[in-house]
Steps between C-alpha positions, in 0.01 A plus 500: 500500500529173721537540887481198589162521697306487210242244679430703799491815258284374211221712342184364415420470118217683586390637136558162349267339791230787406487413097539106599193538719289687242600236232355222777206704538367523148623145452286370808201753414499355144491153681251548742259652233561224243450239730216631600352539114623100431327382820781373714451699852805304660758680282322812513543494901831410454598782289281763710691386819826576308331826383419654837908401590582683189274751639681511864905486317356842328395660844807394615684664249369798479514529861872441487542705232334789650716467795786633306900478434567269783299223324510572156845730494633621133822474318612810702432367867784338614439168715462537848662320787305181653371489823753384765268435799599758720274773339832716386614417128881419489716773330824416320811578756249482847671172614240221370750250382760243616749743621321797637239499786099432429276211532712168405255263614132419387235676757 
């Protein structure tokens, strides 16, 4: 279902980032050890800097998976309204557009 505020409500692919960052880590850790075995230390410190970033998107992850549905929501959570600035989210029929009352400028 489209709402129109699909940027401000977007969900991160989290699950795709998780198997995308293993598949980078065993690609890199395959790199940094045959580098090492063929002698060419350059490459290898090139791979094992992208390694330990491979390393940190996985903490991340998991952190933000961990944190629950309102980073990594399923099918059956609905989205959620953005932030408006004012610490209250805006509920349909409370006056937030053109003709009602609200905010109508930017803070």
């Amino acid at each position: 279902m489209r709402t129109g505020s699909e940027p401000a409500t977007a969900r991160s692919p989290l699950r795709m980032r998780l198997w995308l960052s293993l598949w980078g880590l065993l690609w890199t850790l395959f790199g940094v050890v045959a580098f090492s075995l063929t002698g060419r230390p350059g490459w290898a410190a090139a791979c094992a800097v992208v390694l330990l970033l491979a390393i940190l998107d996985l903490g991340v992850i998991t952190y933000r998976m961990r944190q629950g549905p309102h980073y990594q929501p399923g099918r059956d959570v609905p989205p959620y309204e953005p932030d408006h600035r004012d610490g209250r989210p805006r509920r349909p029929g409370s006056g937030g557009g053109r003709s009602g009352g609200g905010r109508t400028g930017p803070p």
